[in-house]
C-alpha cells in the first residue's frame, strides 16, 4: 500500500462491548474522508485504532506513516483545567518534530503563528485554556493539531462548538491540506461538513454501511438506515 490507510478484518471491543467485528475499510491517501454514523457507532473508536491509541483484538491496520499521525480528540476527552495558554497549547503541536532538547526554530514559530491566525486566536494567545469558551477551546485544539503538519490528520467531531465562520475556516483548511497531499479523516455528525469531503464512510451496527462520494453515501435512505442500526 503506497498511500492511505487500510483496515483488514479488524475486530475491537471495550470490556463487554463489541464495536467492530472483522471491519475492512480502505481510506485513500491525499484526500479528505468523512466518517459519519449515529452516536455509539464507533467513529471515535475507528480514529483511535488508526491513530494507534487503541489496539485491535485481531486483524491488521496498515498506515503508511504511523509516526506521522495527528489526532484531534473529541471535545469531551480534553482536560479543561490544563494550566497553559492558547499560544503554548498550539506550540505543543510542534513538540514531536522538535525532539526532546531542540529549541523551537523560527520556522516552528512561523507555523505556530500561522495556525493561531488561521483559527482567529491572535487576541486569545495569552489566555488560559480553562478561561475559554467551548468554541474557542475547540479552535485551539484544531490549531494545535494542524500545527503538527502531519501527513495524516484525524479530527474527531471537529465542528462541535464552532460558529459558522469557524466552520468555514476549518473547511477551507481541510480542503487546502487534502489538495496538498495530506490525508484527512474526520468523524462527524455534521452532514453538511461531510458533504464537502472527497469521500464518506457511513458506519452502523459495527459495519461499513456505505462508502463513496458524498452524493452516493449521504442519501436519505442510507442515513435512516444508519440511525436505525446505531
Ligand atoms: N472507554 C470505553 N469503555 C467502554 N465502552 C466504550 C468506551 N468508549 C466507547 N465505548 C462504547 O463503544 C461504542 C462506540 O463508541 P464510540 O465513542 O466509538 O462512538 P462514536 O460513533 O464516536 O459516538 P459519538 O457520536 O457519541 O461520538 C459505544 O457503544 C460506546 O458506548
Ligand atoms: Mg465519538
CSV table of C-alpha atoms and ligand atoms in Angstrom, one decimal:
chain,number,residue,atom,x,y,z
A,1,UNK,CA,0.0,0.0,0.0
A,2,UNK,CA,1.8,3.1,-1.2
A,3,UNK,CA,-0.6,5.6,0.3
A,4,UNK,CA,-3.6,5.8,2.6
A,5,UNK,CA,-4.9,3.7,5.4
A,6,UNK,CA,-6.2,0.1,5.3
A,7,UNK,CA,-8.0,-1.9,7.9
A,8,UNK,CA,-8.3,-5.6,7.2
A,9,UNK,CA,-10.8,-7.7,9.2
A,10,UNK,CA,-10.3,-5.6,12.3
A,11,UNK,CA,-12.2,-6.7,15.5
A,12,UNK,CA,-12.3,-4.5,18.5
A,13,UNK,CA,-14.4,-4.1,21.7
A,14,UNK,CA,-14.2,-2.5,25.1
A,15,UNK,CA,-14.8,-4.6,28.2
A,16,UNK,CA,-18.0,-6.3,27.2
A,17,UNK,CA,-19.0,-4.1,24.3
A,18,UNK,CA,-18.0,-5.4,20.9
A,19,UNK,CA,-17.7,-2.4,18.5
A,20,UNK,CA,-16.2,-3.9,15.3
A,21,UNK,CA,-16.3,-7.5,14.1
A,22,UNK,CA,-13.9,-8.0,11.1
A,23,UNK,CA,-14.2,-4.5,9.8
A,24,UNK,CA,-12.5,-4.0,6.4
A,25,UNK,CA,-12.0,-0.4,5.2
A,26,UNK,CA,-9.7,1.4,2.8
A,27,UNK,CA,-9.1,5.2,3.3
A,28,UNK,CA,-7.3,6.7,0.3
A,29,UNK,CA,-4.4,9.0,0.9
A,30,UNK,CA,-4.1,12.6,-0.1
A,31,UNK,CA,-7.9,13.1,0.3
A,32,UNK,CA,-10.4,14.1,2.8
A,33,UNK,CA,-12.7,11.3,4.1
A,34,UNK,CA,-15.6,11.9,6.5
A,35,UNK,CA,-16.7,9.1,8.8
A,36,UNK,CA,-20.3,9.5,9.8
A,37,UNK,CA,-22.7,7.4,11.9
A,38,UNK,CA,-25.0,7.6,14.9
A,39,UNK,CA,-23.8,8.1,18.5
A,40,UNK,CA,-22.0,5.0,19.6
A,41,UNK,CA,-21.5,3.7,16.0
A,42,UNK,CA,-17.7,3.6,16.6
A,43,UNK,CA,-16.4,6.7,14.9
A,44,UNK,CA,-14.1,7.7,17.7
A,45,UNK,CA,-13.1,4.1,18.2
A,46,UNK,CA,-12.1,3.9,14.5
A,47,UNK,CA,-10.0,7.0,14.8
A,48,UNK,CA,-8.3,5.6,17.9
A,49,UNK,CA,-7.5,2.4,16.1
A,50,UNK,CA,-6.0,4.3,13.1
A,51,UNK,CA,-4.0,6.5,15.5
A,52,UNK,CA,-2.8,3.5,17.4
A,53,UNK,CA,-4.2,4.7,20.8
A,54,UNK,CA,-6.4,1.6,20.6
A,55,UNK,CA,-5.2,-1.9,19.7
A,56,UNK,CA,-7.3,-4.3,17.6
A,57,UNK,CA,-8.1,-7.7,19.1
A,58,UNK,CA,-7.5,-9.2,15.7
A,59,UNK,CA,-6.9,-8.0,12.1
A,60,UNK,CA,-4.4,-5.6,10.7
A,61,UNK,CA,-4.2,-1.8,10.3
A,62,UNK,CA,-1.8,-0.6,7.7
A,63,UNK,CA,-0.8,3.0,7.8
A,64,UNK,CA,1.8,4.4,5.5
A,65,UNK,CA,3.4,6.6,8.1
A,66,UNK,CA,2.3,5.6,11.6
A,67,UNK,CA,4.6,8.2,13.2
A,68,UNK,CA,3.0,10.9,11.2
A,69,UNK,CA,-0.5,11.0,12.6
A,70,UNK,CA,-2.1,14.0,14.3
A,71,UNK,CA,-5.3,13.2,16.2
A,72,UNK,CA,-7.7,15.9,17.5
A,73,UNK,CA,-9.7,14.0,20.1
A,74,UNK,CA,-13.3,14.6,20.8
A,75,UNK,CA,-14.0,17.7,22.9
A,76,UNK,CA,-15.1,15.8,26.0
A,77,UNK,CA,-11.8,14.0,26.2
A,78,UNK,CA,-9.7,17.1,26.7
A,79,UNK,CA,-8.9,18.4,30.2
A,80,UNK,CA,-10.3,21.9,30.6
A,81,UNK,CA,-8.1,22.8,33.5
A,82,UNK,CA,-4.7,22.1,32.0
A,83,UNK,CA,-2.9,25.3,33.1
A,84,UNK,CA,-1.4,26.5,29.8
A,85,UNK,CA,-2.1,29.4,27.4
A,86,UNK,CA,-3.6,29.2,23.9
A,87,UNK,CA,-0.2,30.0,22.4
A,88,UNK,CA,1.5,27.3,24.5
A,89,UNK,CA,-1.1,24.8,23.6
A,90,UNK,CA,-0.6,25.4,19.8
A,91,UNK,CA,3.2,25.4,20.2
A,92,UNK,CA,2.8,21.9,21.8
A,93,UNK,CA,1.8,20.8,18.3
A,94,UNK,CA,5.5,21.2,17.3
A,95,UNK,CA,6.9,19.2,20.2
A,96,UNK,CA,7.1,15.9,18.4
A,97,UNK,CA,9.1,17.3,15.5
A,98,UNK,CA,11.4,19.2,17.9
A,99,UNK,CA,12.6,16.2,19.8
A,100,UNK,CA,13.5,16.4,23.5
A,101,UNK,CA,16.2,19.1,23.6
A,102,UNK,CA,15.9,21.0,20.4
A,103,UNK,CA,14.6,24.5,20.7
A,104,UNK,CA,11.8,25.9,18.5
A,105,UNK,CA,13.2,27.4,15.3
A,106,UNK,CA,11.9,30.4,13.5
A,107,UNK,CA,10.2,28.0,11.1
A,108,UNK,CA,8.4,26.3,14.1
A,109,UNK,CA,7.3,29.7,15.4
A,110,UNK,CA,6.1,30.7,12.0
A,111,UNK,CA,4.0,27.5,11.8
A,112,UNK,CA,2.5,28.2,15.2
A,113,UNK,CA,1.7,31.8,14.3
A,114,UNK,CA,0.1,30.7,11.0
A,115,UNK,CA,-2.3,28.3,12.8
A,116,UNK,CA,-3.1,30.8,15.5
A,117,UNK,CA,-4.1,33.2,12.9
A,118,UNK,CA,-5.9,30.6,10.8
A,119,UNK,CA,-8.3,29.9,13.7
A,120,UNK,CA,-8.6,33.6,14.7
A,121,UNK,CA,-6.8,33.1,18.0
A,122,UNK,CA,-4.5,36.1,18.0
A,123,UNK,CA,-6.4,38.0,20.6
A,124,UNK,CA,-6.5,35.0,22.8
A,125,UNK,CA,-2.8,34.0,22.7
A,126,UNK,CA,-2.2,34.6,26.4
A,127,UNK,CA,-5.5,33.3,27.7
A,128,UNK,CA,-5.5,30.1,29.7
A,129,UNK,CA,-7.4,27.2,28.2
A,130,UNK,CA,-9.6,27.0,31.3
A,131,UNK,CA,-10.9,30.5,30.7
A,132,UNK,CA,-12.0,29.9,27.1
A,133,UNK,CA,-15.4,29.3,25.7
A,134,UNK,CA,-16.1,25.9,24.3
A,135,UNK,CA,-15.7,27.0,20.7
A,136,UNK,CA,-12.5,28.9,21.5
A,137,UNK,CA,-11.1,25.8,23.1
A,138,UNK,CA,-12.1,23.7,20.1
A,139,UNK,CA,-10.3,26.2,17.8
A,140,UNK,CA,-7.2,26.0,19.9
A,141,UNK,CA,-7.3,22.2,19.7
A,142,UNK,CA,-7.7,22.3,15.9
A,143,UNK,CA,-4.8,24.8,15.6
A,144,UNK,CA,-2.6,22.5,17.8
A,145,UNK,CA,-3.5,19.5,15.6
A,146,UNK,CA,-2.8,21.3,12.3
A,147,UNK,CA,0.4,22.8,13.6
A,148,UNK,CA,1.8,19.3,13.7
A,149,UNK,CA,1.8,19.4,9.9
A,150,UNK,CA,1.4,15.6,9.9
A,151,UNK,CA,0.8,13.7,6.7
A,152,UNK,CA,-2.3,12.1,8.3
A,153,UNK,CA,-4.7,14.3,10.3
A,154,UNK,CA,-7.6,12.7,12.2
A,155,UNK,CA,-10.3,15.0,13.5
A,156,UNK,CA,-13.0,13.8,15.9
A,157,UNK,CA,-16.2,15.9,15.8
A,158,UNK,CA,-14.1,19.0,14.7
A,159,UNK,CA,-17.1,21.3,14.2
A,160,UNK,CA,-18.6,20.8,17.7
A,161,UNK,CA,-19.0,24.3,19.3
A,162,UNK,CA,-17.8,26.2,16.2
A,163,UNK,CA,-19.8,29.1,14.8
A,164,UNK,CA,-20.4,29.5,11.1
A,165,UNK,CA,-17.2,31.5,10.4
A,166,UNK,CA,-15.0,29.0,12.3
A,167,UNK,CA,-16.6,26.1,10.5
A,168,UNK,CA,-15.8,27.8,7.2
A,169,UNK,CA,-12.2,28.3,8.2
A,170,UNK,CA,-12.0,24.6,9.1
A,171,UNK,CA,-13.4,23.5,5.8
A,172,UNK,CA,-11.1,25.8,3.9
A,173,UNK,CA,-8.0,24.3,5.6
A,174,UNK,CA,-9.2,20.7,5.3
A,175,UNK,CA,-9.7,21.3,1.5
A,176,UNK,CA,-6.3,23.0,1.2
A,177,UNK,CA,-4.4,20.3,3.0
A,178,UNK,CA,-6.1,17.5,1.1
A,179,UNK,CA,-5.2,19.2,-2.2
A,180,UNK,CA,-1.6,19.5,-0.9
A,181,UNK,CA,-1.4,15.7,-0.2
A,182,UNK,CA,-2.5,15.4,3.4
A,183,UNK,CA,-4.8,12.5,4.3
A,184,UNK,CA,-7.6,14.0,6.4
A,185,UNK,CA,-10.1,11.8,8.2
A,186,UNK,CA,-12.9,13.5,10.2
A,187,UNK,CA,-15.5,11.8,12.3
A,188,UNK,CA,-18.6,14.0,12.3
A,189,UNK,CA,-22.4,14.3,12.7
A,190,UNK,CA,-22.3,17.3,10.6
A,191,UNK,CA,-23.8,16.1,7.3
A,192,UNK,CA,-23.1,19.5,5.7
A,193,UNK,CA,-19.4,19.2,6.6
A,194,UNK,CA,-19.3,15.5,5.4
A,195,UNK,CA,-20.8,16.7,2.1
A,196,UNK,CA,-17.7,18.8,1.5
A,197,UNK,CA,-15.3,15.9,1.8
A,198,UNK,CA,-14.0,13.9,-1.2
A,199,UNK,CA,-15.3,10.6,0.3
A,200,UNK,CA,-17.7,9.5,3.0
A,201,UNK,CA,-17.7,6.3,5.1
A,202,UNK,CA,-21.0,5.6,6.8
A,203,UNK,CA,-20.8,3.4,9.9
A,204,UNK,CA,-23.7,1.5,11.5
A,205,UNK,CA,-24.1,-1.7,13.5
A,206,UNK,CA,-20.3,-2.2,13.6
A,207,UNK,CA,-20.1,-2.3,9.8
A,208,UNK,CA,-19.4,0.0,6.9
A,209,UNK,CA,-22.9,0.6,5.5
A,210,UNK,CA,-21.8,2.7,2.6
A,211,UNK,CA,-18.6,4.2,1.2
A,212,UNK,CA,-18.1,6.5,-1.8
A,213,UNK,CA,-18.7,10.1,-2.8
A,214,UNK,CA,-20.9,12.3,-0.6
A,215,UNK,CA,-23.7,12.2,-3.1
A,216,UNK,CA,-23.6,8.4,-3.1
A,217,UNK,CA,-23.4,8.0,0.6
A,218,UNK,CA,-25.4,10.8,2.1
A,219,UNK,CA,-28.8,9.7,0.8
A,220,UNK,CA,-31.9,9.8,3.0
A,221,UNK,CA,-32.2,6.0,3.0
A,222,UNK,CA,-28.6,5.5,4.0
A,223,UNK,CA,-28.8,8.0,6.8
A,224,UNK,CA,-32.1,6.5,8.0
A,225,UNK,CA,-30.5,3.0,8.0
A,226,UNK,CA,-27.5,4.3,10.0
A,227,UNK,CA,-29.8,5.8,12.6
A,228,UNK,CA,-31.7,2.6,13.0
A,229,UNK,CA,-28.6,0.5,13.4
A,230,UNK,CA,-26.8,2.8,15.7
B,1,LIG,N1,-13.8,3.7,27.0
B,1,LIG,C1,-14.9,3.0,26.7
B,1,LIG,N2,-15.2,1.9,27.5
B,1,LIG,C2,-16.3,1.1,27.2
B,1,LIG,N3,-17.1,1.3,26.1
B,1,LIG,C3,-16.8,2.3,25.3
B,1,LIG,C4,-15.7,3.2,25.6
B,1,LIG,N4,-15.7,4.2,24.6
B,1,LIG,C5,-16.7,3.9,23.8
B,1,LIG,N5,-17.4,2.8,24.2
B,1,LIG,C6,-18.5,2.2,23.6
B,1,LIG,O1,-18.1,1.8,22.2
B,1,LIG,C7,-19.1,2.1,21.3
B,1,LIG,C8,-18.6,3.1,20.2
B,1,LIG,O2,-18.2,4.3,20.8
B,1,LIG,P1,-17.6,5.5,20.0
B,1,LIG,O3,-17.2,6.5,21.1
B,1,LIG,O4,-16.5,5.0,19.2
B,1,LIG,O5,-18.8,6.0,19.2
B,1,LIG,P2,-19.0,7.4,18.3
B,1,LIG,O6,-19.5,6.9,17.0
B,1,LIG,O7,-17.7,8.1,18.3
B,1,LIG,O8,-20.1,8.1,19.1
B,1,LIG,P3,-20.4,9.7,19.3
B,1,LIG,O9,-21.2,10.1,18.1
B,1,LIG,O10,-21.2,9.8,20.5
B,1,LIG,O11,-19.1,10.4,19.4
B,1,LIG,C9,-20.3,2.7,22.1
B,1,LIG,O12,-21.2,1.6,22.3
B,1,LIG,C10,-19.7,3.2,23.4
B,1,LIG,O13,-20.6,3.1,24.4
B,2,LIG,MG1,-17.2,10.0,19.0
